[in-house]
CSV table of C-alpha atoms in Angstrom, one decimal:
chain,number,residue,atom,x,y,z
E,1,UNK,CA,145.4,-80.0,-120.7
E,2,UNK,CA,148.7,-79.8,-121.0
E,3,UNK,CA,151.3,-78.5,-118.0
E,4,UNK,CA,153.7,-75.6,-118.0
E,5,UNK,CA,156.4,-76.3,-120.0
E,6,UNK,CA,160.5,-75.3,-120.2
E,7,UNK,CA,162.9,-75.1,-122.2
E,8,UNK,CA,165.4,-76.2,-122.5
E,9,UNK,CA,165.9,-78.7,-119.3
E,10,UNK,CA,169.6,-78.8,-119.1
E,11,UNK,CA,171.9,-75.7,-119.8
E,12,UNK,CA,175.5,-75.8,-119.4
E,13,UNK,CA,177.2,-72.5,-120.0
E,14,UNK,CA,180.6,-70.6,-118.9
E,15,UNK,CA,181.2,-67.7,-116.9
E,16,UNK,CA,180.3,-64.4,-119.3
E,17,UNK,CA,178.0,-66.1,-121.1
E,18,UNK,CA,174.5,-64.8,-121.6
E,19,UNK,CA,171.5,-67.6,-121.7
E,20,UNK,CA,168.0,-67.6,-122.2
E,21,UNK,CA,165.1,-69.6,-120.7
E,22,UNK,CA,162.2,-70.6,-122.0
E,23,UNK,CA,158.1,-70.9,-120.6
E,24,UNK,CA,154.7,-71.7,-122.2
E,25,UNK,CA,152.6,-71.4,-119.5
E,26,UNK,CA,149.2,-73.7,-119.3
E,27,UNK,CA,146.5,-72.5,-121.9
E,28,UNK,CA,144.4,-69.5,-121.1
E,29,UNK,CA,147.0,-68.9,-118.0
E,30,UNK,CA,148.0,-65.5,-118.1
E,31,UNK,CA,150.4,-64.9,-115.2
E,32,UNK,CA,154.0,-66.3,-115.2
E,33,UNK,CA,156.4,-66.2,-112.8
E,34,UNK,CA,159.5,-67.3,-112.6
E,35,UNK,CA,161.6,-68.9,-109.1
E,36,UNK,CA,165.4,-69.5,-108.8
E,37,UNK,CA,166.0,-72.7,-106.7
E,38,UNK,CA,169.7,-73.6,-105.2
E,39,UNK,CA,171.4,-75.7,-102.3
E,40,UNK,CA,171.9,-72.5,-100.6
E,41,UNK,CA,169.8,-69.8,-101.0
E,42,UNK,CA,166.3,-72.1,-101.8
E,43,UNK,CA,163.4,-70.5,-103.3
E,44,UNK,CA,163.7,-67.4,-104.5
E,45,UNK,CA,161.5,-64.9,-106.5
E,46,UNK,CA,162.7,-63.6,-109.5
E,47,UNK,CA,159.4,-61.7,-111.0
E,48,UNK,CA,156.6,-62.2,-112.3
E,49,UNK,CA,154.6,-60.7,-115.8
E,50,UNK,CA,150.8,-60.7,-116.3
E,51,UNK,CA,149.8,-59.0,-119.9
E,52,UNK,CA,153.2,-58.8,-121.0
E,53,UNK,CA,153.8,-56.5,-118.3
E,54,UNK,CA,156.2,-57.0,-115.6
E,55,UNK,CA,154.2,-56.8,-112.3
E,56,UNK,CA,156.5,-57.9,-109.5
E,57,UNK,CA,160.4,-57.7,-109.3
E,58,UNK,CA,162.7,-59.9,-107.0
E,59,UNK,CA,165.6,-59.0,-105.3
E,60,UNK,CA,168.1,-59.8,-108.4
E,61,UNK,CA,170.7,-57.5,-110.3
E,62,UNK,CA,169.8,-55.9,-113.4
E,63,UNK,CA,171.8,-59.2,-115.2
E,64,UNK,CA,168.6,-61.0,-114.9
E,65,UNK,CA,165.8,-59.8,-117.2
E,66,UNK,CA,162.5,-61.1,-118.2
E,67,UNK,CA,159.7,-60.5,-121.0
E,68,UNK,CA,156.6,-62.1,-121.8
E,69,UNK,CA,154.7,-62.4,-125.2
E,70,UNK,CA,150.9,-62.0,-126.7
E,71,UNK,CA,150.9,-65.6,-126.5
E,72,UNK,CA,151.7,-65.3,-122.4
E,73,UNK,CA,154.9,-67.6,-123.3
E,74,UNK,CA,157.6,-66.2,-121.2
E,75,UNK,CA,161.4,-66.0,-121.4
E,76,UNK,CA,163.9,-64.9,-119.3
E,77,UNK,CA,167.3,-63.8,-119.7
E,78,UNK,CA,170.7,-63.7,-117.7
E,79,UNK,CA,173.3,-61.8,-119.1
E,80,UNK,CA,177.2,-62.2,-118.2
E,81,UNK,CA,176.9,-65.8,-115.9
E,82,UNK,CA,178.6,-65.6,-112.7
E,83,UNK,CA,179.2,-68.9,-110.9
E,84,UNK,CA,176.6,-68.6,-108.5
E,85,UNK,CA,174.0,-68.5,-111.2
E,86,UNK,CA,174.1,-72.6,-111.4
E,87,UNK,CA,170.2,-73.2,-110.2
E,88,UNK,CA,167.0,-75.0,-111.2
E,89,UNK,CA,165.0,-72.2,-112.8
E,90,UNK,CA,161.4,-72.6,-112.2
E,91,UNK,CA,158.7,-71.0,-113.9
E,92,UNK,CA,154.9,-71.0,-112.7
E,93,UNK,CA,151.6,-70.0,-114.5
E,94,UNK,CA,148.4,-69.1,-112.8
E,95,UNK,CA,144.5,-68.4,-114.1
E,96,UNK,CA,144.3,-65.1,-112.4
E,97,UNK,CA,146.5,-61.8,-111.8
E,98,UNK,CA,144.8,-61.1,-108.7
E,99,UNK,CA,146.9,-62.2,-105.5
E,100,UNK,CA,146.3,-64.5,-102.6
E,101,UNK,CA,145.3,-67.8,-103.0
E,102,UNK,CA,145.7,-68.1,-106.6
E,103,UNK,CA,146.7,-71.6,-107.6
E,104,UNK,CA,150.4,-71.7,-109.3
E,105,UNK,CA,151.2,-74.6,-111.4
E,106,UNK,CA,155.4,-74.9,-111.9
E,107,UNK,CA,157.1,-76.3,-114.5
E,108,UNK,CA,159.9,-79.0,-114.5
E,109,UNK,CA,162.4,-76.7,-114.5
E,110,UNK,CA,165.4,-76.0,-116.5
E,111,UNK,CA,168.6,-77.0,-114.7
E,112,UNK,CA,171.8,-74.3,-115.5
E,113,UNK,CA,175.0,-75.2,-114.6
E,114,UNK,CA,177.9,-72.5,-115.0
E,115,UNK,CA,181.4,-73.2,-115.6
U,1,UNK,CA,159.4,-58.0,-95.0
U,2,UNK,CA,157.7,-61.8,-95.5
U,3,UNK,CA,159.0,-64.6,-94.5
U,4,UNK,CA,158.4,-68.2,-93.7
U,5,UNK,CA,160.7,-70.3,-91.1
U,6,UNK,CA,159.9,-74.3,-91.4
U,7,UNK,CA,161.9,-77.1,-89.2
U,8,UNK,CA,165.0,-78.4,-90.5
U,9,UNK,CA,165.3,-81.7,-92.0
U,10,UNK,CA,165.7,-84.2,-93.2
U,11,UNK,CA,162.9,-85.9,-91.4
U,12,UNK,CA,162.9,-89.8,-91.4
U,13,UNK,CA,159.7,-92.0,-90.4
U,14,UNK,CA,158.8,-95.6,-90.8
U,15,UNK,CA,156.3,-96.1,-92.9
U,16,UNK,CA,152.7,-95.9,-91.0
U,17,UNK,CA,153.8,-92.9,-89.1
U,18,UNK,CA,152.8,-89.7,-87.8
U,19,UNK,CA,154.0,-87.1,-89.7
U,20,UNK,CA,154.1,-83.1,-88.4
U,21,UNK,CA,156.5,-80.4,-90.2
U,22,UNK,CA,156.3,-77.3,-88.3
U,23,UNK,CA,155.6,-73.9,-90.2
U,24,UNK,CA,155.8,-70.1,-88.9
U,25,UNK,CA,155.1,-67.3,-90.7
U,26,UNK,CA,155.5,-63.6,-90.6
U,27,UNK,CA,153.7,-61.1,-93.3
U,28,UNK,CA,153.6,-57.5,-94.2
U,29,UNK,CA,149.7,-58.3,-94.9
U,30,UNK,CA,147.2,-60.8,-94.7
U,31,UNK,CA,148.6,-64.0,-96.5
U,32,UNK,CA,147.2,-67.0,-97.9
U,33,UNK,CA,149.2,-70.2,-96.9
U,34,UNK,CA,150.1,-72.9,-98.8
U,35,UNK,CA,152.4,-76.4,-99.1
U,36,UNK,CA,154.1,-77.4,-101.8
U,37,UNK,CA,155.8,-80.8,-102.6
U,38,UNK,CA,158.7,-81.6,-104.9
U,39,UNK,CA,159.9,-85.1,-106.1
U,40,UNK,CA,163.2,-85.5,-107.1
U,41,UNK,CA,164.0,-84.3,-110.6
U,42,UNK,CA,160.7,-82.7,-110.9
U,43,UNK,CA,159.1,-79.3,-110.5
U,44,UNK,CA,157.2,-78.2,-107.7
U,45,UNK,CA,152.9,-79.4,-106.6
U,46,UNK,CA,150.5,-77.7,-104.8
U,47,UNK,CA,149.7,-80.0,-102.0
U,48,UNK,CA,146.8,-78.1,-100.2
U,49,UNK,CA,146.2,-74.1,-99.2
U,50,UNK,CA,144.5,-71.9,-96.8
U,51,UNK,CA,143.1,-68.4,-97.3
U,52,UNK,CA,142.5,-67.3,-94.4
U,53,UNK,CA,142.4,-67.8,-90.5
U,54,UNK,CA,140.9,-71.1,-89.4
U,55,UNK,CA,140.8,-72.6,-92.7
U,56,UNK,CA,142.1,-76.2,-93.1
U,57,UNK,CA,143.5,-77.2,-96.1
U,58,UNK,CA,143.7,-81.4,-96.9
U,59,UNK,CA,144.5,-83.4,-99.8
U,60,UNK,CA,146.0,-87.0,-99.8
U,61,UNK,CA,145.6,-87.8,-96.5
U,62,UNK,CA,147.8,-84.1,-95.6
U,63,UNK,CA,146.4,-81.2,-93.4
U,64,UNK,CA,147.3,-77.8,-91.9
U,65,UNK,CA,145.0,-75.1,-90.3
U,66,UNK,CA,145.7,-71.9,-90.8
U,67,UNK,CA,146.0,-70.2,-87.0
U,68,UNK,CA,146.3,-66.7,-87.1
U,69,UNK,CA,146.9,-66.5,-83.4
U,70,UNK,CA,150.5,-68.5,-83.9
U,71,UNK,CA,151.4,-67.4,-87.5
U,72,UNK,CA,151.7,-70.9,-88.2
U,73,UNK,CA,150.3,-74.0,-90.6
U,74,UNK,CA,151.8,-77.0,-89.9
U,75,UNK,CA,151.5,-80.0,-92.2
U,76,UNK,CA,150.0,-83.3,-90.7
U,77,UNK,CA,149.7,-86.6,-92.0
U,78,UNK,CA,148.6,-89.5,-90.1
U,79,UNK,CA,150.1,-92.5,-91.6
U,80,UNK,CA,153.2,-92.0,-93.9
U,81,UNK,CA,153.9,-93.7,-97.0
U,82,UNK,CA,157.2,-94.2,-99.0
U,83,UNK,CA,155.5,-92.7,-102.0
U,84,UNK,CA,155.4,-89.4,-99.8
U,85,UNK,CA,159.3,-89.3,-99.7
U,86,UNK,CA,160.0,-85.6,-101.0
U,87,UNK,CA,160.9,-82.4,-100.3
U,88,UNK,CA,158.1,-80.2,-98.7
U,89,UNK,CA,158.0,-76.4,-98.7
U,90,UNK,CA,155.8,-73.8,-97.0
U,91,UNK,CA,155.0,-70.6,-98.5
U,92,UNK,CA,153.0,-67.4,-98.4
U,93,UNK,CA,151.4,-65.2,-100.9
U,94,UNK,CA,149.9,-61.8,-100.4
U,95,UNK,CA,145.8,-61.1,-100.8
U,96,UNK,CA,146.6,-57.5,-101.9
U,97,UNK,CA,149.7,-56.0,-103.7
U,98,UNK,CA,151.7,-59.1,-104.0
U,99,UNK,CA,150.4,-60.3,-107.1
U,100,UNK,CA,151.3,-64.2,-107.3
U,101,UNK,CA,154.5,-64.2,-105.4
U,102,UNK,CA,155.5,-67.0,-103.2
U,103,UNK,CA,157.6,-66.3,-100.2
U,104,UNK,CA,158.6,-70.2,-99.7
U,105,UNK,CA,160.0,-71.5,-96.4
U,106,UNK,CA,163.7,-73.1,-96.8
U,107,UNK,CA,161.9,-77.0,-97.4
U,108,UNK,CA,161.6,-79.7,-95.1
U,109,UNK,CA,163.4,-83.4,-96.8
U,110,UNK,CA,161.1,-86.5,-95.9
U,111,UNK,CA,162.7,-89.7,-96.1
U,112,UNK,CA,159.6,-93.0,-95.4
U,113,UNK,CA,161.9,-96.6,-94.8
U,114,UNK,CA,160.1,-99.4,-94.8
């Protein structure tokens, strides 16, 4: 079976920009959620969509936006890139939208560096 | 709010020993515990869980218990490898009204020398 995947790996953009981030979660996995990773701040929640719903919300500014498709494939979105967006961007699928001990499998990551 | 506090690294052992990384937690509601393990360049693996109080969680020769009484779930190993060098964080996730979201601790660096 084949693992989360993300697109692209490697992003470089500069300040202003907008991007967009890319998840295909494992097959039949219908909860994705996705995990901003830096030096500085670690591991940190951005939100996470079951059903093409958003169910949980981080504590991010509006800039950063998600969605997620029929297909559960997930994208996310940050509009005019500050400098302090440079992070690994993680995304993670699990089996079932219930909490607790749910299993999350993570992607690779893709790595965004601002300029 | 959530949170999880885990000892700073990094954390150098010969190869062959003991391993503990300590790991405190504080939650809004009843959490399930886990540790996760990251090699360099990759995403993040589940390396074992607990769902509740007194439940030990083990895979590859790693273990924590879940102790309710100290908020904690530290990892153990008893013989280190250099194949375990990674980075190892500890996080929480809700049983109710969290959905899936990990509240990780700030990661723990190994580093095993021969």
């Amino acid at each position: 079976k084949a693992g989360v995947t993300q697109t692209p790996r490697y992003l470089i953009k500069t300040r202003g920009q907008q991007v967009t981030l890319s998840c295909s979660p494992i097959s039949g996995h219908r909860s994705v959620s996705w995990y901003q990773q830096t030096p500085g701040q670690g591991l940190q929640f951005l939100f996470e969509y079951f059903s093409e719903t958003q169910r949980n919300k981080g504590n991010f500014p509006g800039r950063f936006s998600g969605r997620q498709f029929s297909n559960s494939r997930s994208e996310m979105n940050v509009s005019t890139l500050e400098l302090g967006d440079s992070a690994l961007y993680l995304c993670a699928s699990s089996l079932s939208p219930a909490g607790g001990g749910n299993e999350q499998f993570f992607g690779p990551g893709t790595r965004l560096t601002v300029l | 709010g959530d949170s999880v506090t885990q000892m700073e690294g990094p954390v150098t052992l010969s190869e062959e020993a003991f391993l503990t990384i300590n790991c405190t937690y504080t939650a809004t509601g009843y959490p399930s515990l886990f540790w996760y393990v990251q090699y360099p360049g990759e995403g993040l693996q589940l390396l074992l869980k607990a769902t509740k109080a007194d439940d030990k969680g083990s895979n590859k020769g790693f273990e924590a218990t879940y102790r309710k009484e100290t908020t904690s779930f530290h990892l153990e190993k008893g013989s280190v490898q250099v194949s375990d060098s990674a980075v190892y964080f500890c996080a929480l996730s809700l049983l109710t009204g969290g959905g899936n979201k990990l509240t990780f601790g700030t990661g723990t660096q190994l580093k095993v020398e021969l």
